[in-house]
Amino acid sequence: KNEVEQSPQNLTAQEGEFITINCSYSVGISALHWLQQHPGGGIVSLFMLSSGKKKHGRLIATINIQEKHSSLHITASHPRDSAVYICAVKSKGLQSYGKLTFGQGTILTVHP
Amino acid sequence: DAGVIQSPRHEVTEMGQEVTLRCKPISGHDYLFWYRQTMMRGLELLIYFNNNVPIDDSGMPEDRFSAKMPNASFSTLKIQPSEPRDSAVYFCASSLSYRASGQETQYFGPGTRLLVL
């Protein structure tokens, strides 16, 4: 079993729909990252979370440390949101500073 | 700032050849990471440096892979000899320490797409 599991693997939506991508992890972490990879391949960091919730525009990320689960929500989805969304966790411990373990990614396609 | 710069953007080589990938991190960043992305395994950390010193190279697949960071503004990832299974996209990323920035956001380069025939 992977340390970081994302669901769903593929997600298709119509423009305007509310989207949720889930991430579950099995290790103790100090932080969780959500990344976006554009169709051209570039990777952008969206959020870094250690507790609670963060919001940036139409994107909202939440984390529940006790349940080892995080969600990424997109409100009023748009075709330009089509990308691969990747969850990554940083394990606890000084030795693991900066070392991220990645989920397999969720491929999101938003149709007009 | 120009962001993280990687070169070349694309590399096609034949099995057995030496391949060198290059990375220039964002100026002032003290962490540098090398990642590999494949369809089968997704993104994997290969090695990371702090203040030019390798901290964790447990992700380096085998002795054919080596990485150096001779100074704060330059790093290389070398594969010698290359094999077809090394075909992947190799990303470099940099970040500031949490102590310096209060966060651990990693900034990724555009990647080098490597094809070994």
mmCIF file of C-alpha atoms in Angstrom:
data_model
loop_
_atom_site.group_PDB
_atom_site.id
_atom_site.type_symbol
_atom_site.label_atom_id
_atom_site.label_comp_id
_atom_site.label_asym_id
_atom_site.label_seq_id
_atom_site.Cartn_x
_atom_site.Cartn_y
_atom_site.Cartn_z
ATOM 1 C CA LYS A 1 0.000 0.000 0.000
ATOM 2 C CA ASN A 2 1.316 3.444 -0.928
ATOM 3 C CA GLU A 3 1.977 5.889 1.861
ATOM 4 C CA VAL A 4 -0.119 8.481 0.020
ATOM 5 C CA GLU A 5 -3.344 7.526 -1.751
ATOM 6 C CA GLN A 6 -5.429 9.870 -3.863
ATOM 7 C CA SER A 7 -8.968 9.468 -5.114
ATOM 8 C CA PRO A 8 -10.348 9.542 -7.625
ATOM 9 C CA GLN A 9 -7.587 8.795 -10.138
ATOM 10 C CA ASN A 10 -9.583 10.419 -12.924
ATOM 11 C CA LEU A 11 -12.301 13.026 -12.633
ATOM 12 C CA THR A 12 -14.423 14.580 -15.364
ATOM 13 C CA ALA A 13 -16.691 17.522 -14.648
ATOM 14 C CA GLN A 14 -18.805 20.103 -16.405
ATOM 15 C CA GLU A 15 -17.891 23.752 -16.137
ATOM 16 C CA GLY A 16 -19.334 25.249 -12.969
ATOM 17 C CA GLU A 17 -19.399 22.044 -10.940
ATOM 18 C CA PHE A 18 -17.990 21.745 -7.426
ATOM 19 C CA ILE A 19 -15.021 19.363 -7.367
ATOM 20 C CA THR A 20 -13.432 17.430 -4.528
ATOM 21 C CA ILE A 21 -10.170 15.496 -4.656
ATOM 22 C CA ASN A 22 -9.181 13.382 -1.681
ATOM 23 C CA CYS A 23 -5.830 12.399 -0.209
ATOM 24 C CA SER A 24 -5.213 9.854 2.540
ATOM 25 C CA TYR A 25 -1.855 9.069 4.076
ATOM 26 C CA SER A 26 -0.587 6.442 6.470
ATOM 27 C CA VAL A 27 2.415 8.088 8.167
ATOM 28 C CA GLY A 28 2.777 10.853 10.702
ATOM 29 C CA ILE A 29 3.354 14.086 8.862
ATOM 30 C CA SER A 30 4.438 17.599 9.623
ATOM 31 C CA ALA A 31 2.929 19.112 6.470
ATOM 32 C CA LEU A 32 0.884 18.267 3.397
ATOM 33 C CA HIS A 33 1.233 19.910 -0.003
ATOM 34 C CA TRP A 34 -1.155 20.174 -2.921
ATOM 35 C CA LEU A 35 0.494 20.638 -6.303
ATOM 36 C CA GLN A 36 -0.945 21.325 -9.727
ATOM 37 C CA GLN A 37 0.674 19.997 -12.883
ATOM 38 C CA HIS A 38 -0.445 21.686 -16.075
ATOM 39 C CA PRO A 39 -0.919 19.791 -19.346
ATOM 40 C CA GLY A 40 2.408 21.269 -20.507
ATOM 41 C CA GLY A 41 4.132 19.600 -17.569
ATOM 42 C CA GLY A 42 4.917 22.529 -15.278
ATOM 43 C CA ILE A 43 4.338 21.988 -11.545
ATOM 44 C CA VAL A 44 3.002 24.686 -9.263
ATOM 45 C CA SER A 45 2.641 24.530 -5.512
ATOM 46 C CA LEU A 46 -0.953 25.403 -4.508
ATOM 47 C CA PHE A 47 -1.040 24.932 -0.750
ATOM 48 C CA MET A 48 0.997 23.764 2.177
ATOM 49 C CA LEU A 49 -1.084 22.673 5.180
ATOM 50 C CA SER A 50 -0.293 21.480 8.646
ATOM 51 C CA SER A 51 -3.772 21.968 10.122
ATOM 52 C CA GLY A 52 -7.194 23.383 9.401
ATOM 53 C CA LYS A 53 -8.118 24.992 6.113
ATOM 54 C CA LYS A 54 -6.642 27.342 3.521
ATOM 55 C CA LYS A 55 -8.381 29.208 0.700
ATOM 56 C CA HIS A 56 -6.977 30.816 -2.421
ATOM 57 C CA GLY A 57 -9.487 32.112 -4.918
ATOM 58 C CA ARG A 58 -11.737 29.209 -5.942
ATOM 59 C CA LEU A 59 -9.467 26.636 -4.332
ATOM 60 C CA ILE A 60 -9.922 25.384 -0.782
ATOM 61 C CA ALA A 61 -7.742 22.825 0.964
ATOM 62 C CA THR A 62 -8.566 21.140 4.255
ATOM 63 C CA ILE A 63 -6.720 18.678 6.419
ATOM 64 C CA ASN A 64 -7.756 16.423 9.304
ATOM 65 C CA ILE A 65 -4.600 15.309 11.082
ATOM 66 C CA GLN A 66 -6.385 12.773 13.312
ATOM 67 C CA GLU A 67 -7.995 11.058 10.331
ATOM 68 C CA LYS A 68 -4.883 11.417 8.143
ATOM 69 C CA HIS A 69 -6.938 12.910 5.344
ATOM 70 C CA SER A 70 -6.939 16.018 3.207
ATOM 71 C CA SER A 71 -9.274 17.344 0.553
ATOM 72 C CA LEU A 72 -8.832 19.837 -2.251
ATOM 73 C CA HIS A 73 -12.012 21.565 -3.383
ATOM 74 C CA ILE A 74 -12.548 23.648 -6.504
ATOM 75 C CA THR A 75 -15.653 25.817 -6.617
ATOM 76 C CA ALA A 76 -17.221 26.928 -9.915
ATOM 77 C CA SER A 77 -14.815 24.785 -11.932
ATOM 78 C CA HIS A 78 -13.519 26.058 -15.260
ATOM 79 C CA PRO A 79 -11.825 24.320 -18.208
ATOM 80 C CA ARG A 80 -8.565 26.041 -17.270
ATOM 81 C CA ASP A 81 -8.633 24.024 -14.015
ATOM 82 C CA SER A 82 -7.974 20.902 -16.103
ATOM 83 C CA ALA A 83 -4.682 19.531 -14.794
ATOM 84 C CA VAL A 84 -3.195 16.814 -12.636
ATOM 85 C CA TYR A 85 -3.513 17.520 -8.915
ATOM 86 C CA ILE A 86 -0.899 15.899 -6.717
ATOM 87 C CA CYS A 87 -0.907 15.441 -2.968
ATOM 88 C CA ALA A 88 2.456 15.198 -1.198
ATOM 89 C CA VAL A 89 3.317 14.715 2.462
ATOM 90 C CA LYS A 90 6.363 15.579 4.501
ATOM 91 C CA SER A 91 7.056 13.023 7.201
ATOM 92 C CA LYS A 92 7.853 14.097 10.733
ATOM 93 C CA GLY A 93 11.429 14.264 11.913
ATOM 94 C CA LEU A 94 14.380 16.536 11.319
ATOM 95 C CA GLN A 95 16.030 13.961 9.082
ATOM 96 C CA SER A 96 13.156 14.184 6.652
ATOM 97 C CA TYR A 97 13.156 17.962 6.276
ATOM 98 C CA GLY A 98 11.928 18.838 2.834
ATOM 99 C CA LYS A 99 11.538 15.216 1.770
ATOM 100 C CA LEU A 100 8.157 14.826 0.105
ATOM 101 C CA THR A 101 6.308 11.588 -0.658
ATOM 102 C CA PHE A 102 3.827 11.948 -3.500
ATOM 103 C CA GLY A 103 0.452 10.506 -4.359
ATOM 104 C CA GLN A 104 -0.156 9.231 -7.874
ATOM 105 C CA GLY A 105 -2.129 12.284 -8.846
ATOM 106 C CA THR A 106 -5.714 12.949 -9.900
ATOM 107 C CA ILE A 107 -6.333 13.823 -13.540
ATOM 108 C CA LEU A 108 -9.061 16.471 -13.697
ATOM 109 C CA THR A 109 -10.803 17.367 -16.942
ATOM 110 C CA VAL A 110 -13.381 20.147 -16.937
ATOM 111 C CA HIS A 111 -15.555 20.388 -20.045
ATOM 112 C CA PRO A 112 -17.139 23.655 -21.161
ATOM 113 C CA ASP B 1 13.318 36.317 -10.546
ATOM 114 C CA ALA B 2 13.456 33.880 -13.448
ATOM 115 C CA GLY B 3 12.416 30.917 -11.328
ATOM 116 C CA VAL B 4 14.189 27.579 -11.330
ATOM 117 C CA ILE B 5 16.036 27.034 -14.592
ATOM 118 C CA GLN B 6 16.714 23.609 -16.032
ATOM 119 C CA SER B 7 18.638 22.556 -19.100
ATOM 120 C CA PRO B 8 18.290 20.952 -21.484
ATOM 121 C CA ARG B 9 14.493 20.903 -21.757
ATOM 122 C CA HIS B 10 14.604 17.796 -23.933
ATOM 123 C CA GLU B 11 17.302 15.176 -24.316
ATOM 124 C CA VAL B 12 17.349 12.158 -26.588
ATOM 125 C CA THR B 13 20.287 9.833 -26.248
ATOM 126 C CA GLU B 14 21.311 6.277 -26.912
ATOM 127 C CA MET B 15 21.694 3.591 -24.313
ATOM 128 C CA GLY B 16 25.143 3.644 -22.754
ATOM 129 C CA GLN B 17 25.724 7.350 -23.226
ATOM 130 C CA GLU B 18 26.372 9.763 -20.377
ATOM 131 C CA VAL B 19 23.610 12.272 -19.668
ATOM 132 C CA THR B 20 24.030 15.445 -17.624
ATOM 133 C CA LEU B 21 21.047 17.473 -16.462
ATOM 134 C CA ARG B 22 21.539 20.963 -15.087
ATOM 135 C CA CYS B 23 19.656 23.128 -12.620
ATOM 136 C CA LYS B 24 19.932 26.714 -11.435
ATOM 137 C CA PRO B 25 17.822 27.268 -8.285
ATOM 138 C CA ILE B 26 16.120 30.496 -7.333
ATOM 139 C CA SER B 27 18.687 32.896 -5.939
ATOM 140 C CA GLY B 28 18.846 32.754 -2.154
ATOM 141 C CA HIS B 29 17.136 29.391 -1.807
ATOM 142 C CA ASP B 30 19.074 27.007 0.404
ATOM 143 C CA TYR B 31 17.333 23.735 -0.492
ATOM 144 C CA LEU B 32 17.539 22.010 -3.865
ATOM 145 C CA PHE B 33 15.678 18.863 -4.867
ATOM 146 C CA TRP B 34 15.939 16.481 -7.811
ATOM 147 C CA TYR B 35 12.785 14.531 -8.735
ATOM 148 C CA ARG B 36 11.945 11.983 -11.398
ATOM 149 C CA GLN B 37 8.463 11.505 -12.862
ATOM 150 C CA THR B 38 7.295 8.457 -14.796
ATOM 151 C CA MET B 39 3.875 7.184 -15.724
ATOM 152 C CA MET B 40 4.365 4.045 -13.654
ATOM 153 C CA ARG B 41 5.800 5.533 -10.473
ATOM 154 C CA GLY B 42 4.671 9.148 -10.498
ATOM 155 C CA LEU B 43 6.910 11.729 -8.838
ATOM 156 C CA GLU B 44 9.829 10.431 -6.786
ATOM 157 C CA LEU B 45 12.469 12.314 -4.831
ATOM 158 C CA LEU B 46 15.954 11.320 -5.938
ATOM 159 C CA ILE B 47 18.165 13.520 -3.772
ATOM 160 C CA TYR B 48 18.117 16.840 -1.985
ATOM 161 C CA PHE B 49 20.754 19.327 -0.872
ATOM 162 C CA ASN B 50 20.851 21.898 1.905
ATOM 163 C CA ASN B 51 23.444 24.650 1.577
ATOM 164 C CA ASN B 52 25.103 22.649 -1.228
ATOM 165 C CA VAL B 53 25.491 19.536 0.944
ATOM 166 C CA PRO B 54 23.637 16.326 -0.012
ATOM 167 C CA ILE B 55 21.263 15.472 2.831
ATOM 168 C CA ASP B 56 19.324 12.468 1.579
ATOM 169 C CA ASP B 57 20.193 10.450 -1.521
ATOM 170 C CA SER B 58 18.179 7.360 -0.624
ATOM 171 C CA GLY B 59 16.011 7.873 -3.690
ATOM 172 C CA MET B 60 18.877 7.630 -6.153
ATOM 173 C CA PRO B 61 18.117 4.411 -8.042
ATOM 174 C CA GLU B 62 21.635 3.035 -8.376
ATOM 175 C CA ASP B 63 25.283 3.895 -8.800
ATOM 176 C CA ARG B 64 24.713 5.012 -12.359
ATOM 177 C CA PHE B 65 23.117 8.164 -10.929
ATOM 178 C CA SER B 66 25.142 10.910 -9.272
ATOM 179 C CA ALA B 67 24.356 14.488 -8.279
ATOM 180 C CA LYS B 68 26.538 17.400 -7.343
ATOM 181 C CA MET B 69 26.040 20.949 -6.157
ATOM 182 C CA PRO B 70 29.389 22.738 -6.457
ATOM 183 C CA ASN B 71 27.896 26.092 -5.447
ATOM 184 C CA ALA B 72 24.630 27.695 -4.373
ATOM 185 C CA SER B 73 23.557 28.508 -7.907
ATOM 186 C CA PHE B 74 24.205 25.282 -9.790
ATOM 187 C CA SER B 75 23.523 21.564 -9.565
ATOM 188 C CA THR B 76 23.926 18.631 -11.911
ATOM 189 C CA LEU B 77 22.352 15.201 -12.125
ATOM 190 C CA LYS B 78 24.413 12.732 -14.120
ATOM 191 C CA ILE B 79 23.468 9.310 -15.455
ATOM 192 C CA GLN B 80 26.316 7.146 -16.668
ATOM 193 C CA PRO B 81 25.708 4.855 -18.453
ATOM 194 C CA SER B 82 22.129 5.650 -19.373
ATOM 195 C CA GLU B 83 19.498 2.933 -19.927
ATOM 196 C CA PRO B 84 16.067 3.016 -21.583
ATOM 197 C CA ARG B 85 14.357 2.632 -18.180
ATOM 198 C CA ASP B 86 15.850 6.003 -17.188
ATOM 199 C CA SER B 87 13.479 7.679 -19.649
ATOM 200 C CA ALA B 88 11.413 10.107 -17.590
ATOM 201 C CA VAL B 89 10.897 13.769 -16.814
ATOM 202 C CA TYR B 90 13.447 15.042 -14.317
ATOM 203 C CA PHE B 91 12.433 18.040 -12.224
ATOM 204 C CA CYS B 92 14.579 20.287 -10.104
ATOM 205 C CA ALA B 93 12.986 22.333 -7.313
ATOM 206 C CA SER B 94 14.265 24.794 -4.747
ATOM 207 C CA SER B 95 12.983 26.259 -1.522
ATOM 208 C CA LEU B 96 13.859 28.425 1.434
ATOM 209 C CA SER B 97 14.198 26.838 4.823
ATOM 210 C CA TYR B 98 11.152 27.053 7.093
ATOM 211 C CA ARG B 99 13.262 29.035 9.549
ATOM 212 C CA ALA B 100 13.948 31.672 6.904
ATOM 213 C CA SER B 101 10.545 31.870 5.236
ATOM 214 C CA GLY B 102 7.959 30.406 7.599
ATOM 215 C CA GLN B 103 6.860 27.988 4.929
ATOM 216 C CA GLU B 104 8.243 25.153 2.843
ATOM 217 C CA THR B 105 6.914 25.925 -0.600
ATOM 218 C CA GLN B 106 8.981 24.241 -3.288
ATOM 219 C CA TYR B 107 9.356 25.980 -6.629
ATOM 220 C CA PHE B 108 9.699 23.593 -9.533
ATOM 221 C CA GLY B 109 11.635 24.030 -12.724
ATOM 222 C CA PRO B 110 10.071 23.194 -16.108
ATOM 223 C CA GLY B 111 11.684 19.747 -16.154
ATOM 224 C CA THR B 112 13.978 17.909 -18.540
ATOM 225 C CA ARG B 113 12.269 15.287 -20.695
ATOM 226 C CA LEU B 114 14.788 12.475 -21.176
ATOM 227 C CA LEU B 115 14.418 9.696 -23.714
ATOM 228 C CA VAL B 116 17.000 6.947 -23.789
ATOM 229 C CA LEU B 117 16.793 4.787 -26.901
#
